[in-house]
Coordinates of C-alpha atoms and ligand atoms in Angstrom, one line a residue:
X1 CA -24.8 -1.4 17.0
X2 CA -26.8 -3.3 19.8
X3 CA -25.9 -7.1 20.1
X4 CA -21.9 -5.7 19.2
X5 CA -19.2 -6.6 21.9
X6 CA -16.2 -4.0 21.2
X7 CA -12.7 -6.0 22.8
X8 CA -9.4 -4.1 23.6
X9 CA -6.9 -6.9 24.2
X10 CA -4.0 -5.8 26.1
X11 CA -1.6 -8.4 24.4
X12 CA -0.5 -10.5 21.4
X13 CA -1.5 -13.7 22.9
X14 CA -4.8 -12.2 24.0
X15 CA -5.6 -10.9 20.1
X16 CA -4.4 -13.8 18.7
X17 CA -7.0 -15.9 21.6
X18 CA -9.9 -14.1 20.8
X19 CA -9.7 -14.5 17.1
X20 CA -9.0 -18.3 17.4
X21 CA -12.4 -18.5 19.7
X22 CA -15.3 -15.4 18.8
X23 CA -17.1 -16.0 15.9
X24 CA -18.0 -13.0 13.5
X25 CA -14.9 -10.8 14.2
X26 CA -13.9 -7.7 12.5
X27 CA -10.5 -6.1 13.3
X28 CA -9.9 -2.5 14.1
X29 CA -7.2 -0.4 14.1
X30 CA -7.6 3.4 13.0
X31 CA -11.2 3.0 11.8
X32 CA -10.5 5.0 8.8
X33 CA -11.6 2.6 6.1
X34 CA -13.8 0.1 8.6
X35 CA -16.0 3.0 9.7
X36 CA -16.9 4.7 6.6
X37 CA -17.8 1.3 4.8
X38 CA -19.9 0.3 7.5
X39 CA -22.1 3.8 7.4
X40 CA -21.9 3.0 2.9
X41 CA -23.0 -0.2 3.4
X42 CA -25.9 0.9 5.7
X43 CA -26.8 3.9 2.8
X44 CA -26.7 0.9 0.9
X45 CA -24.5 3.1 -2.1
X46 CA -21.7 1.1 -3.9
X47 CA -17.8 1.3 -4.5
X48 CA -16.1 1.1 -6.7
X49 CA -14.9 -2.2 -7.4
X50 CA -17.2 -5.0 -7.8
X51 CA -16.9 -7.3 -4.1
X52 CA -14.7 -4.5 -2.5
X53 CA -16.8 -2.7 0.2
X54 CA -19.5 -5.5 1.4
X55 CA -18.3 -6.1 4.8
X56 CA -21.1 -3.9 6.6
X57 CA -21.8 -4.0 10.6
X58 CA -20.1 -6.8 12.0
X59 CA -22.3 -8.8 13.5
X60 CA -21.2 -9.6 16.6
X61 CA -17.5 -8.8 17.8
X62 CA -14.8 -6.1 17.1
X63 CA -11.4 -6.4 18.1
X64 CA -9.2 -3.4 18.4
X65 CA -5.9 -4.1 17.9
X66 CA -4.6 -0.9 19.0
X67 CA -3.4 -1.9 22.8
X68 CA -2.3 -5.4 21.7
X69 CA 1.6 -4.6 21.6
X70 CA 1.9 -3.8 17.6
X71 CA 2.9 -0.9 17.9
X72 CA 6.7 -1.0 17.3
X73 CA 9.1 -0.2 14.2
X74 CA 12.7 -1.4 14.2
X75 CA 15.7 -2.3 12.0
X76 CA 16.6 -5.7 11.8
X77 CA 19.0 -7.5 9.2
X78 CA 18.5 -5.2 6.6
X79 CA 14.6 -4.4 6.5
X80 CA 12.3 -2.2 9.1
X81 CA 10.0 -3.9 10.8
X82 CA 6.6 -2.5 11.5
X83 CA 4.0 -3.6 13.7
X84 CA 0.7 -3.2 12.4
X85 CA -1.1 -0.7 14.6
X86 CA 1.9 1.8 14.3
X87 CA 0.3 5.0 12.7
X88 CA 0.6 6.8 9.4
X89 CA 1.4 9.5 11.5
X90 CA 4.4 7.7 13.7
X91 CA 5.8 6.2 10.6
X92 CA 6.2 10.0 9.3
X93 CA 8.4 10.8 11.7
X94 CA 10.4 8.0 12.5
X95 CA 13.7 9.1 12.1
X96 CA 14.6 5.1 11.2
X97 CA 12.1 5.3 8.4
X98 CA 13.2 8.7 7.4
X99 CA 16.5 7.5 6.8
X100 CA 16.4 4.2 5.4
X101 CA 12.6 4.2 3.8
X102 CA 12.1 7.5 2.0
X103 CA 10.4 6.3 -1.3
X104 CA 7.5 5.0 1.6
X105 CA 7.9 8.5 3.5
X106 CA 7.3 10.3 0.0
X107 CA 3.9 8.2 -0.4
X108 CA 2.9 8.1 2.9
X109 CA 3.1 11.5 3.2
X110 CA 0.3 11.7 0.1
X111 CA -2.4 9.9 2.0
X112 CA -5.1 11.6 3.5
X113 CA -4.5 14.6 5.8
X114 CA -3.6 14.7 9.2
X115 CA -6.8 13.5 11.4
X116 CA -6.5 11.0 9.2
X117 CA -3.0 10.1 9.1
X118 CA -3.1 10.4 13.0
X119 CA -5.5 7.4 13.5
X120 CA -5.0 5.4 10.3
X121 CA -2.1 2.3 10.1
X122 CA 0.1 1.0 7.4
X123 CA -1.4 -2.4 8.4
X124 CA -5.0 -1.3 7.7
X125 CA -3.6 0.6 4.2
X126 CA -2.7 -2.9 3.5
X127 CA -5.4 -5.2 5.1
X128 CA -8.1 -2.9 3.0
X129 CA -6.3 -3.8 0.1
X130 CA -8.1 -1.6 -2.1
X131 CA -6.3 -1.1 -5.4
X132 CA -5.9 2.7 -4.9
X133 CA -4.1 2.3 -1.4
X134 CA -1.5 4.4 -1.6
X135 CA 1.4 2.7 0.5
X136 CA 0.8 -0.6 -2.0
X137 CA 3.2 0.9 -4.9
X138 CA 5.8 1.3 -2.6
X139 CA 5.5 -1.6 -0.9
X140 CA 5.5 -3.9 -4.0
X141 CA 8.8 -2.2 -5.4
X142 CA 10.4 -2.2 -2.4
X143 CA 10.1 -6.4 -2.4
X144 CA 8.0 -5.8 1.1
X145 CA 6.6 -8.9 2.9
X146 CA 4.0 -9.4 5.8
X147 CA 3.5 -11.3 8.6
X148 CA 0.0 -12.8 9.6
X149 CA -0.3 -14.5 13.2
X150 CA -2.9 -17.0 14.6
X151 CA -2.5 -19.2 17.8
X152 CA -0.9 -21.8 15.7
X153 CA 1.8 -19.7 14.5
X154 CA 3.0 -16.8 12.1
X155 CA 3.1 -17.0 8.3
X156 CA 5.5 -14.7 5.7
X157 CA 3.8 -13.7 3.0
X158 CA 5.1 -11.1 -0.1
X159 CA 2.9 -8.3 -0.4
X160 CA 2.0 -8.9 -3.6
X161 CA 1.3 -12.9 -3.2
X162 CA -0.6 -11.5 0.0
X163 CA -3.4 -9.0 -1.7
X164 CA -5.1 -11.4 -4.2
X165 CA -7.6 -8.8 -5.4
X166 CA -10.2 -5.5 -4.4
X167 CA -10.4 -6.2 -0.7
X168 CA -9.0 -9.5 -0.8
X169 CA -5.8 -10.9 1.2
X170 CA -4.3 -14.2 1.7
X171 CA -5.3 -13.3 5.5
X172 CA -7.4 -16.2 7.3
X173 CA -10.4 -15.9 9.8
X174 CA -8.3 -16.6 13.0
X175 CA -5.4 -14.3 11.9
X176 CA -3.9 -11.0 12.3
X177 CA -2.0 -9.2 10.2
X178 CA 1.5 -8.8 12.7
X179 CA 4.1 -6.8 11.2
X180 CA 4.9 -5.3 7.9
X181 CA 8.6 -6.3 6.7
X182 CA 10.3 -3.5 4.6
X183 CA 13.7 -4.0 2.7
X184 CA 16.0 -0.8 3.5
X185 CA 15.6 1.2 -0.2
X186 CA 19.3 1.3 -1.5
X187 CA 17.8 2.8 -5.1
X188 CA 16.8 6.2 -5.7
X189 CA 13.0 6.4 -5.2
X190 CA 9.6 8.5 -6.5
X191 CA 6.3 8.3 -5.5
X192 CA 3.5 10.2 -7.6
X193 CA -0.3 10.7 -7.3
X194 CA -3.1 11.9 -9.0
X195 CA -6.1 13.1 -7.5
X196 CA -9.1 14.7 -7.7
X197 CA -8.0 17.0 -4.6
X198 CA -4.6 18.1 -3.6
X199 CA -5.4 15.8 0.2
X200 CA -7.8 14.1 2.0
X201 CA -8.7 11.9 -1.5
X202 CA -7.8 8.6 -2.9
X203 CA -5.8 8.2 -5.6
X204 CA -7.2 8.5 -9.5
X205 CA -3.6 6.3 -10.3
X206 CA -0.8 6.7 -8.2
X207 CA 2.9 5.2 -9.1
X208 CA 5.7 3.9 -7.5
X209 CA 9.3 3.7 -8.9
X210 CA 13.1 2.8 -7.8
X211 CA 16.0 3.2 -10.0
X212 CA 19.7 2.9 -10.2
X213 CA 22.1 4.7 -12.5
X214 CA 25.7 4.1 -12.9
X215 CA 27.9 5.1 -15.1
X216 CA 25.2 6.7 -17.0
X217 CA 23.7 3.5 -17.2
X218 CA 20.5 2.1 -15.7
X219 CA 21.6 -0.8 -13.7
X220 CA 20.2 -4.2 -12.4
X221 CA 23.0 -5.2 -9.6
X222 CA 23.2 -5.7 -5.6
X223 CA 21.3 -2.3 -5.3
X224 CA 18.2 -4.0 -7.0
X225 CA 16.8 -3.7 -10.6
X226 CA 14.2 -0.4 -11.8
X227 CA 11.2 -1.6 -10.3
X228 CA 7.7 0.3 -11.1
X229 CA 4.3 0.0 -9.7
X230 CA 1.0 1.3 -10.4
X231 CA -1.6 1.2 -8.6
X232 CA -5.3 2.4 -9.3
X233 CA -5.1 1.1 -12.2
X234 CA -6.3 -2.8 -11.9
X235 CA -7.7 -5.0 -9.8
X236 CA -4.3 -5.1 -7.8
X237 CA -1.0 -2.9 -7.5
X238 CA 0.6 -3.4 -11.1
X239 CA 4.3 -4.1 -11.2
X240 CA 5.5 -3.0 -14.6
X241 CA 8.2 -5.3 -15.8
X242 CA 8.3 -5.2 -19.2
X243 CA 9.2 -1.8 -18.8
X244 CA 11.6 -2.5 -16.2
X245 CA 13.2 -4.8 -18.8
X246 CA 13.3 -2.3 -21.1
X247 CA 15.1 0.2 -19.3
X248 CA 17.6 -2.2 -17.9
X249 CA 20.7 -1.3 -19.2
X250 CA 19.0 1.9 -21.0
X251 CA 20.8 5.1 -20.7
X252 CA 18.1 7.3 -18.6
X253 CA 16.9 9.5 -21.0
X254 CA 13.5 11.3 -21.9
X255 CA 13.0 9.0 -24.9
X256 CA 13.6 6.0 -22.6
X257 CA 11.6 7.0 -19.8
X258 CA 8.8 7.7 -22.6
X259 CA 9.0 4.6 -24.2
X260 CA 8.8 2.9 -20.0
X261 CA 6.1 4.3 -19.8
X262 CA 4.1 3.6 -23.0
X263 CA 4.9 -0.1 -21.6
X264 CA 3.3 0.6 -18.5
X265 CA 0.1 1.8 -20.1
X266 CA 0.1 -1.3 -21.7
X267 CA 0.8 -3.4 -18.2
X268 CA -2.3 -2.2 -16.9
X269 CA -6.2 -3.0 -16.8
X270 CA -8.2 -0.2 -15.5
X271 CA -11.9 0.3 -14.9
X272 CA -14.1 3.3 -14.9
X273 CA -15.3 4.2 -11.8
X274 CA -16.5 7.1 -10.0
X275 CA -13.0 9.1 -9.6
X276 CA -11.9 8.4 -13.4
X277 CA -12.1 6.5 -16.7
X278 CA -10.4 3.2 -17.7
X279 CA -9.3 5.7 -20.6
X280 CA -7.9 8.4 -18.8
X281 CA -6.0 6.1 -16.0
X282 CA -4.2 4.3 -19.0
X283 CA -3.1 7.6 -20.4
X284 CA -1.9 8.4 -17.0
X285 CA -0.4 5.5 -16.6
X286 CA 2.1 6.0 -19.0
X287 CA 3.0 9.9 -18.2
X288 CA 3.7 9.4 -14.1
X289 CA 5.4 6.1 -14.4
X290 CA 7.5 8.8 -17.0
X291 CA 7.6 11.6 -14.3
X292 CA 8.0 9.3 -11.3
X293 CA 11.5 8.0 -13.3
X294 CA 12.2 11.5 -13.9
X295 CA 11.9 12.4 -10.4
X296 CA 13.5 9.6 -9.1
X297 CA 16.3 10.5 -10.5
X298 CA 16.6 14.0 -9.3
X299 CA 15.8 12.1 -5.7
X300 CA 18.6 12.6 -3.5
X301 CA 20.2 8.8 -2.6
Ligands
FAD1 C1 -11.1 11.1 4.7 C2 -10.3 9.9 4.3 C3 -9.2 10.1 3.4 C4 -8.4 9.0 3.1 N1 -7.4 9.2 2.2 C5 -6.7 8.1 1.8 C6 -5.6 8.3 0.9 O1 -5.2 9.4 0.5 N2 -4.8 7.2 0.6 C7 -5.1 6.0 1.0 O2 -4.5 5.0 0.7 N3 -6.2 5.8 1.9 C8 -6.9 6.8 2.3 N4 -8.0 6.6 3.2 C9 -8.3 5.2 3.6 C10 -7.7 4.9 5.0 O3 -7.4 6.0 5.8 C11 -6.4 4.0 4.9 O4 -6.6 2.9 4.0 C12 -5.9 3.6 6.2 O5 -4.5 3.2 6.1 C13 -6.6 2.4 6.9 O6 -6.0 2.1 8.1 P1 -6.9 2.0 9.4 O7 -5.9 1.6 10.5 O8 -7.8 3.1 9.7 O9 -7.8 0.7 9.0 P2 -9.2 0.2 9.6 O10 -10.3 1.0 9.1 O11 -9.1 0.0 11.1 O12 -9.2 -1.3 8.9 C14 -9.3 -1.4 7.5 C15 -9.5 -2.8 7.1 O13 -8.4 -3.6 7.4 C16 -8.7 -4.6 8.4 N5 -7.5 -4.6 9.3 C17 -7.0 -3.4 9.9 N6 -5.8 -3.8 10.5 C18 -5.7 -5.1 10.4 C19 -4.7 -6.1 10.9 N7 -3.7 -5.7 11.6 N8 -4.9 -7.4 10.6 C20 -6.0 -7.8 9.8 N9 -7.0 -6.9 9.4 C21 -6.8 -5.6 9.7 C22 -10.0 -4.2 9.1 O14 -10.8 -5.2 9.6 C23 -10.7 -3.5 7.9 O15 -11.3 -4.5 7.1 C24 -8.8 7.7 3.6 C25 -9.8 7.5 4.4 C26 -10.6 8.6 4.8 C27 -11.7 8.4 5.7

């Protein structure tokens, strides 16, 4: 790593200085994904998605963002903010997102195991965007947004206009990803993920779901419409909507979830890579966007 300056700024203005004036900066937070790819790259072995993976050693600065003040979560009209160095870890036992957040507790607590989780940040889950982060499904159906930050200002972005594909974010050069922007969850909630291990493993398809029944009736009102995601299954998170259409208004039976999720298989594009098949991920698709529903409705509210 000689010729590699490591910086720790102590604020946002400081971060947000040094990326508007070093040249060839990578940001750090937990090291979880930026490590590991570095040591691939320099194996020279592949992931699994075409582009996803080629960052290799930086060539000449790394900021950590650790000690630059992002390191907060808080309500505030309606959503929980959360700043992007605050850890898998701190987010699991934040009694704020324990409350008000639990279908992004379920799937947080499903990532990694606990060294992991310690070190590792929501905003890195995100800023990796790799199609099998597993924070993503939740984020997409709970209609979360980011905020990126340079010296000229900060920019909103939805989360799923914000990953554009493997490894790929509206994000530019001279920017930070700030603070992640979370609507409180008013629907029931589910997260499910398949694996090739019961932790420390990323996802073979995971799924995200949100649902409201009233009056034995699935319904689309103030609390928000079903909402699915998938993700692992395409080159970005999947949100499912013809099978949200489907079910609006449905009673919430077997039959109806089934049908759900034969349109979910049909919503996604997988590959074959080296956790899975394209095959098998499509027939997965359909069964936990099935069980997810199932289990969101046994959720408690
Ligand atoms: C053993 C192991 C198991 C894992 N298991 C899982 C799993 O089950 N599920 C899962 O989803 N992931 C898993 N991961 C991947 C990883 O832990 C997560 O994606 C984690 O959330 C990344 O966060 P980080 O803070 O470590 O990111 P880093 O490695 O610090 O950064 C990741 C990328 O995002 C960029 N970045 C980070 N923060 C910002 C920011 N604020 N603004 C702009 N760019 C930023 C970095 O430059 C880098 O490109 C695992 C990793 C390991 C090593």
């Amino acid at each position: 790593m000689s010729g590699v300056s490591v910086h720790t700024p102590g604020s946002l203005a400081e971060l947000l200085n040094l990326l508007a004036n070093l040249p060839n900066v990578s940001i750090v937070a937990g090291g979880s994904d930026l490590v590991p790819r570095m040591t691939r790259n320099k194996n020279n072995t592949g992931m699994a998605f075409p582009g996803f993976g080629r960052e290799g050693l930086p060539e000449k600065n790394i900021v950590y963002i650790g000690s630059a003040g992002l390191n907060d979560i808080r309500e505030s009209d309606g959503n929980i903010i959360i700043g992007a160095a605050v850890t898998i870890t701190e987010l699991l036992e934040s009694a704020l997102v324990r409350a008000k957040s639990p279908l992004l507790v379920e799937a947080l607590s499903e990532m990694a195991g606990l060294t992991i989780r310690n070190t590792a940040t929501l905003g890195g889950n995100i800023s990796n965007a790799s199609p099998a982060g597993d924070s993503l499904p939740a984020l997409y159906v709970l209609g979360a947004s980011v905020v990126t930050a340079s010296v000229n200002g900060s920019r909103n972005h939805r989360i799923d206009d914000y990953i554009s594909g493997p490894g790929k974010t509206a994000r530019n050069a001279d920017e930070v990803l700030k603070e992640i922007i979370v609507p409180i969850q008013k629907q029931k909630g589910a997260f499910i993920k398949m694996g090739r291990r019961k932790t420390e493993t990323l996802s073979i398809i995971n799924a995200a779901v949100l649902i409201d029944v009233q009056d034995d009736v699935i319904t689309n009102n103030e609390l928000g419409s079903v909402r699915i995601a998938i993700g692992a299954a395409g080159p970005t998170v999947i949100r499912c909507l013809a099978a949200e259409d489907f079910l609006c208004g449905k009673e919430p039976t077997e039959e109806n979830f089934e049908i759900a999720g034969t349109y979910a298989a049909e919503a996604v594009s997988p590959i074959d890579d080296v956790r899975s098949t394209a095959w098998y991920r499509k027939r997965m698709a359909s069964v936990i966007t099935k069980r997810a529903l199932a289990k969101a409705l046994q959720s408690a509210e």
